[in-house]
Coordinates of C-alpha atoms and ligand atoms in Angstrom, one line a residue:
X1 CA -31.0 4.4 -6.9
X2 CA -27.6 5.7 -5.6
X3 CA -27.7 8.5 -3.6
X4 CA -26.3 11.3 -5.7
X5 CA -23.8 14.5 -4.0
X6 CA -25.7 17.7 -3.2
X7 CA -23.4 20.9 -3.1
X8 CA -25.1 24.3 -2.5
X9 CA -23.3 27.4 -4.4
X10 CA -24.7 30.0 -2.1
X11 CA -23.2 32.4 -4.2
X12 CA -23.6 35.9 -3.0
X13 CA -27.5 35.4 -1.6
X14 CA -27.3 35.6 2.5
X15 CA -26.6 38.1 5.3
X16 CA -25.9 36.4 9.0
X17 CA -29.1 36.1 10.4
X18 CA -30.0 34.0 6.9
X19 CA -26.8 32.0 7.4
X20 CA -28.3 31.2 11.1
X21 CA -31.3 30.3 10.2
X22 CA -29.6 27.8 7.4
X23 CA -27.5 26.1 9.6
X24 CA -30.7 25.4 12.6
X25 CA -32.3 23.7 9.2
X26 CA -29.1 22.0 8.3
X27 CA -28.8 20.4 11.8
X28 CA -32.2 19.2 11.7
X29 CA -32.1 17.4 8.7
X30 CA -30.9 14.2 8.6
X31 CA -27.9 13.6 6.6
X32 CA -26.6 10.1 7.3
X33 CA -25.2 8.4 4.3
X34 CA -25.9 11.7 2.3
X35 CA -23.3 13.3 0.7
X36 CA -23.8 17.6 1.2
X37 CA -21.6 20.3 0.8
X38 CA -22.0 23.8 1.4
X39 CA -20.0 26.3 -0.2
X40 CA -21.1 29.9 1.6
X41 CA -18.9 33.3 0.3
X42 CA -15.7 33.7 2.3
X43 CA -17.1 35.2 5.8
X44 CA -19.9 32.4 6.1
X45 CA -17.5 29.1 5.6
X46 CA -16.8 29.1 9.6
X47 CA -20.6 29.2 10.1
X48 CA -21.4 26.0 8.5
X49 CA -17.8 24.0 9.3
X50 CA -17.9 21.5 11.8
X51 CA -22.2 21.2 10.8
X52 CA -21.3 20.1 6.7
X53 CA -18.3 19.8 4.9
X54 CA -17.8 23.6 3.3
X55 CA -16.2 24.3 0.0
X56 CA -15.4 28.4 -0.9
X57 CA -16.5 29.7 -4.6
X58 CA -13.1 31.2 -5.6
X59 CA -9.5 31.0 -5.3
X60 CA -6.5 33.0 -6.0
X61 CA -3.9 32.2 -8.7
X62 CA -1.4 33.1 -5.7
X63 CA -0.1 30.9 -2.8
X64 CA 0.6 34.5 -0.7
X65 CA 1.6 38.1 -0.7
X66 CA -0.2 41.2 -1.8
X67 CA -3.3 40.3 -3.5
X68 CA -5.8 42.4 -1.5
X69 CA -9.1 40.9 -1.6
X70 CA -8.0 37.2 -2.5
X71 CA -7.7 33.8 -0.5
X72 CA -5.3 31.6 -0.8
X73 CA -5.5 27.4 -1.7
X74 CA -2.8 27.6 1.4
X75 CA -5.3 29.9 3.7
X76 CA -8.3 27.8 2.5
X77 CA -6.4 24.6 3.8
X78 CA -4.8 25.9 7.4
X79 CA -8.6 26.4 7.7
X80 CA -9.8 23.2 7.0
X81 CA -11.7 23.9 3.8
X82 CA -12.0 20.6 1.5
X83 CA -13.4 22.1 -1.4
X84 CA -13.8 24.7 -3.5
X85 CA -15.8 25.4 -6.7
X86 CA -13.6 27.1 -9.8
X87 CA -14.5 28.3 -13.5
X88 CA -17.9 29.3 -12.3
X89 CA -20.0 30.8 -15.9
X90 CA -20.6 34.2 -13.3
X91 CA -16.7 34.5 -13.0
X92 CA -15.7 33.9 -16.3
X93 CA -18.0 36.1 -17.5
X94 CA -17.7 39.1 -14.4
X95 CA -14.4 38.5 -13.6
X96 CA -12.9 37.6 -17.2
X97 CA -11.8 34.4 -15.6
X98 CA -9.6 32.8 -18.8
X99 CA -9.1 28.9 -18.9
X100 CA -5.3 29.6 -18.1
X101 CA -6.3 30.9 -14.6
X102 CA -8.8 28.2 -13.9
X103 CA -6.1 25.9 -14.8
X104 CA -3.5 27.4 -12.6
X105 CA -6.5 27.5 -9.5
X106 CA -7.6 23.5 -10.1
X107 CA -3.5 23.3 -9.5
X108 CA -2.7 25.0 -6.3
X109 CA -6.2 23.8 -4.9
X110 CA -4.9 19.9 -5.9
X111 CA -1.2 20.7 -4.1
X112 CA -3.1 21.4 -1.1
X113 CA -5.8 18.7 -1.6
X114 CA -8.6 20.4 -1.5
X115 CA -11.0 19.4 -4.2
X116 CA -12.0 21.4 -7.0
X117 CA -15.3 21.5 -8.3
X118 CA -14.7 22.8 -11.8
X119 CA -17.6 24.3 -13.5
X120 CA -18.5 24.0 -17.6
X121 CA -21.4 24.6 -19.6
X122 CA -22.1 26.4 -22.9
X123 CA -24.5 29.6 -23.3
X124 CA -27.7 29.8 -25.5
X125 CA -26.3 30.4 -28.4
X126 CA -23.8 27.5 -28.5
X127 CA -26.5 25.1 -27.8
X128 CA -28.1 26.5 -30.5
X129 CA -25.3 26.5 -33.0
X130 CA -24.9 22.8 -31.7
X131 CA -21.4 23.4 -30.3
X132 CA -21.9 22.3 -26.8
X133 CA -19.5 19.5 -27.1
X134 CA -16.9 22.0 -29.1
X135 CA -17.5 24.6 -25.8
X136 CA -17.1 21.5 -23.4
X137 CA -13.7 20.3 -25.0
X138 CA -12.2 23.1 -25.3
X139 CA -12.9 24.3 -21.3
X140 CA -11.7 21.1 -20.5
X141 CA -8.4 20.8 -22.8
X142 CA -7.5 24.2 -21.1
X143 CA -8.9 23.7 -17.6
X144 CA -7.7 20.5 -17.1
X145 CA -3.8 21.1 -19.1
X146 CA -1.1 19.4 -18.0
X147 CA -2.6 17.4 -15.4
X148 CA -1.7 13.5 -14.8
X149 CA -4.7 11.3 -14.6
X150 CA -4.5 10.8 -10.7
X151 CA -5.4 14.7 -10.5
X152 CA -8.0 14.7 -12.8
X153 CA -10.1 12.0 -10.9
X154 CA -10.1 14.3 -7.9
X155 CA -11.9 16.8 -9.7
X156 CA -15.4 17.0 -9.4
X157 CA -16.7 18.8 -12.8
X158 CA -20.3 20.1 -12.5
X159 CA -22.3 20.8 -15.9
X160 CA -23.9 24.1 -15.6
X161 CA -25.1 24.6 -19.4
X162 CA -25.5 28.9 -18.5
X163 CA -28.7 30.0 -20.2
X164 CA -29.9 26.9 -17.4
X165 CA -28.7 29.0 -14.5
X166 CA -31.3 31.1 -12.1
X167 CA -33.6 31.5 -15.5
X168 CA -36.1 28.3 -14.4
X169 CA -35.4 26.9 -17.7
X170 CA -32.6 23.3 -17.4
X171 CA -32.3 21.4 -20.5
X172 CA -34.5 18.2 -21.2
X173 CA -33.6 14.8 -19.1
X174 CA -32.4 13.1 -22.5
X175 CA -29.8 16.3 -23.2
X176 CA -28.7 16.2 -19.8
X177 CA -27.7 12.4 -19.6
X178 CA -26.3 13.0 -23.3
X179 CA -24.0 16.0 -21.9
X180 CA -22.9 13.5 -18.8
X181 CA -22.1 10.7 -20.7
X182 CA -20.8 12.9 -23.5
X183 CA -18.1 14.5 -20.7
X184 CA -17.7 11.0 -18.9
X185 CA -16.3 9.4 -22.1
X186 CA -14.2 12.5 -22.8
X187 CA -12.5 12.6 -19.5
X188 CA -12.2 8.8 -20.3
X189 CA -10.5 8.8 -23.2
X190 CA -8.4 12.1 -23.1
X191 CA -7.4 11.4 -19.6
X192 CA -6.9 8.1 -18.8
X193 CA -10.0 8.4 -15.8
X194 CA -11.9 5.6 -15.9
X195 CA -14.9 7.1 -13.3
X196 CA -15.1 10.8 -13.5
X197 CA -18.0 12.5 -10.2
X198 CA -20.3 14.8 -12.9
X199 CA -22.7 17.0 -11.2
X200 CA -26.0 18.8 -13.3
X201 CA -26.2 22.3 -12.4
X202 CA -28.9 25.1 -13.9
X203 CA -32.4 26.0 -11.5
X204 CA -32.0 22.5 -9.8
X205 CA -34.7 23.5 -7.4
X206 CA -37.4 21.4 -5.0
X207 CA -39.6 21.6 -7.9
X208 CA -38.1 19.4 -10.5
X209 CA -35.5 17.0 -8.1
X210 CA -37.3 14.2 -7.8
X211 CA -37.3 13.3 -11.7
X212 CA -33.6 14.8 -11.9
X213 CA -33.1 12.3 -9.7
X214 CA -34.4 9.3 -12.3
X215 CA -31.2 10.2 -14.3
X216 CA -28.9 7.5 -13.3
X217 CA -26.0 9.6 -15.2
X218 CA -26.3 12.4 -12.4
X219 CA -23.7 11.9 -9.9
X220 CA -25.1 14.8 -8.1
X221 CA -26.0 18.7 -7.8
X222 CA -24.8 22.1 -7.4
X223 CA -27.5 24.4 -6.5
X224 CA -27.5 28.1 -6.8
X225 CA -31.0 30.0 -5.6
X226 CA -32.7 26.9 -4.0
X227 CA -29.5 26.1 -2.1
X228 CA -30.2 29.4 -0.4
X229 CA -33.6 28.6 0.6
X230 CA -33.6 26.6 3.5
X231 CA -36.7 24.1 2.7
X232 CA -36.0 23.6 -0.6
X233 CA -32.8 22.5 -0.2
X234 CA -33.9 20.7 2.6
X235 CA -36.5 18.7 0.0
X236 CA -33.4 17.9 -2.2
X237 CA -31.4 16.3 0.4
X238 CA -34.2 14.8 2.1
X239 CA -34.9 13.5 -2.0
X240 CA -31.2 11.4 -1.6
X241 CA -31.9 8.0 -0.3
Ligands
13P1 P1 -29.2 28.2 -10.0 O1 -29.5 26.9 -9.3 O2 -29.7 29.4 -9.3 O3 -29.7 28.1 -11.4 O4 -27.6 28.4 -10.1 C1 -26.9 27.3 -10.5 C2 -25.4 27.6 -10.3 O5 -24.9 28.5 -10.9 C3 -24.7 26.8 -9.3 O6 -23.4 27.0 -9.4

């Protein structure tokens, strides 16, 4: 079994003395032919650079001037940042993030190669109504507009169906290698990308990784609350062999 990638979204969880303790776990677990990415809120990233690669949760639309409050794809990359998640559900749905602006993001992080790890997924009510796939198209026809095929395979696109996220509930094994395969073929055929990195994201935790990990479809994680809990997200790397 391939060892799949494992990228924490610490979203807003820690305070310093957390972050301190995180990194002491971090360098005491082995991570050698592991593939681990943290991405920590905006004052944390220099805690864990130079220990993991880093990735921030946001970006602004603009390269530079007065946007009080935002970062830059330009700032993230004079400091050394090579990724950083986009379309997150919580800032579409907090922020009124449109597919426009995740659009324009996945572009200024890609002119400063830093990778973007986009983030799609349907609520409860699609999934219901069966129109995941519908919900899944149409984020990626407007995230991914315009883009040649070269940019589109540096995007990592993580799966995070949103009634799955910090509820304990994740969909069955069979609907989650249905909704890989299902996005797989669609960047496939829409883009031109013959291998597309899909994560699974939605209360991956220490609990339920090891028969996450039997889906060969899985390229890899990103972890919300059990990325902010040192041992478990110790367990889930430790689970990558
Ligand atoms: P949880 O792992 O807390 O469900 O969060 C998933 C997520 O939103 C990662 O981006």
């Amino acid at each position: 079994m391939m060892s799949k990638i494992v990228i924490g979204n610490q979203k807003m969880y820690m305070n310093k003395e957390d972050v301190l303790t995180f990194v002491e776990t971090l360098k005491n677990t082995n991570m050698d032919n592991k593939q681990v990415i943290v991405c920590p809120t905006f004052p944390f990233l220099e805690y864990y650079n130079g220990v993991v690669p880093v990735g921030a949760q946001n970006v602004s639309i603009n390269d530079n001037g007065a946007y009080t409050g935002e970062v830059s794809a330009p700032q993230l990359k004079s400091l050394n940042i090579p990724y950083c998640i986009v379309g997150h559900s919580e800032r579409r749905e907090y922020n009124k993030e449109t597919d426009e602006e995740i659009n324009i993001k996945v572009k200024k992080l890609l002119d400063q190669d830093i990778t973007p790890i986009l983030c799609i997924g349907e609520k409860l009510e699609e999934r219901q109504n069966k129109s995941t796939e519908t919900v899944i198209k149409n984020e990626l026809n407007g995230d991914l507009k315009d883009l040649s095929p070269e940019a589109v395979k540096k995007i990592i696109i993580a799966y995070e169906p949103i009634w799955a996220i910090g509820t304990g509930l994740t969909p069955t094994l069979e609907e989650i290698d249905e909704a890989m395969n299902f996005i797989k073929d669609y960047v496939k055929t829409t883009y031109n990308v013959e291998k597309t990195t899909i994560l699974y994201g939605g209360s991956v935790s220490d609990k339920n990784i090891d028969e996450l990990n039997t889906v060969e479809s899985i390229d890899g994680y990103l972890i919300g609350g059990a990325s902010s809990k040192p041992n478990a997200f110790k367990y889930i790397i430790d689970s990558q062999n």
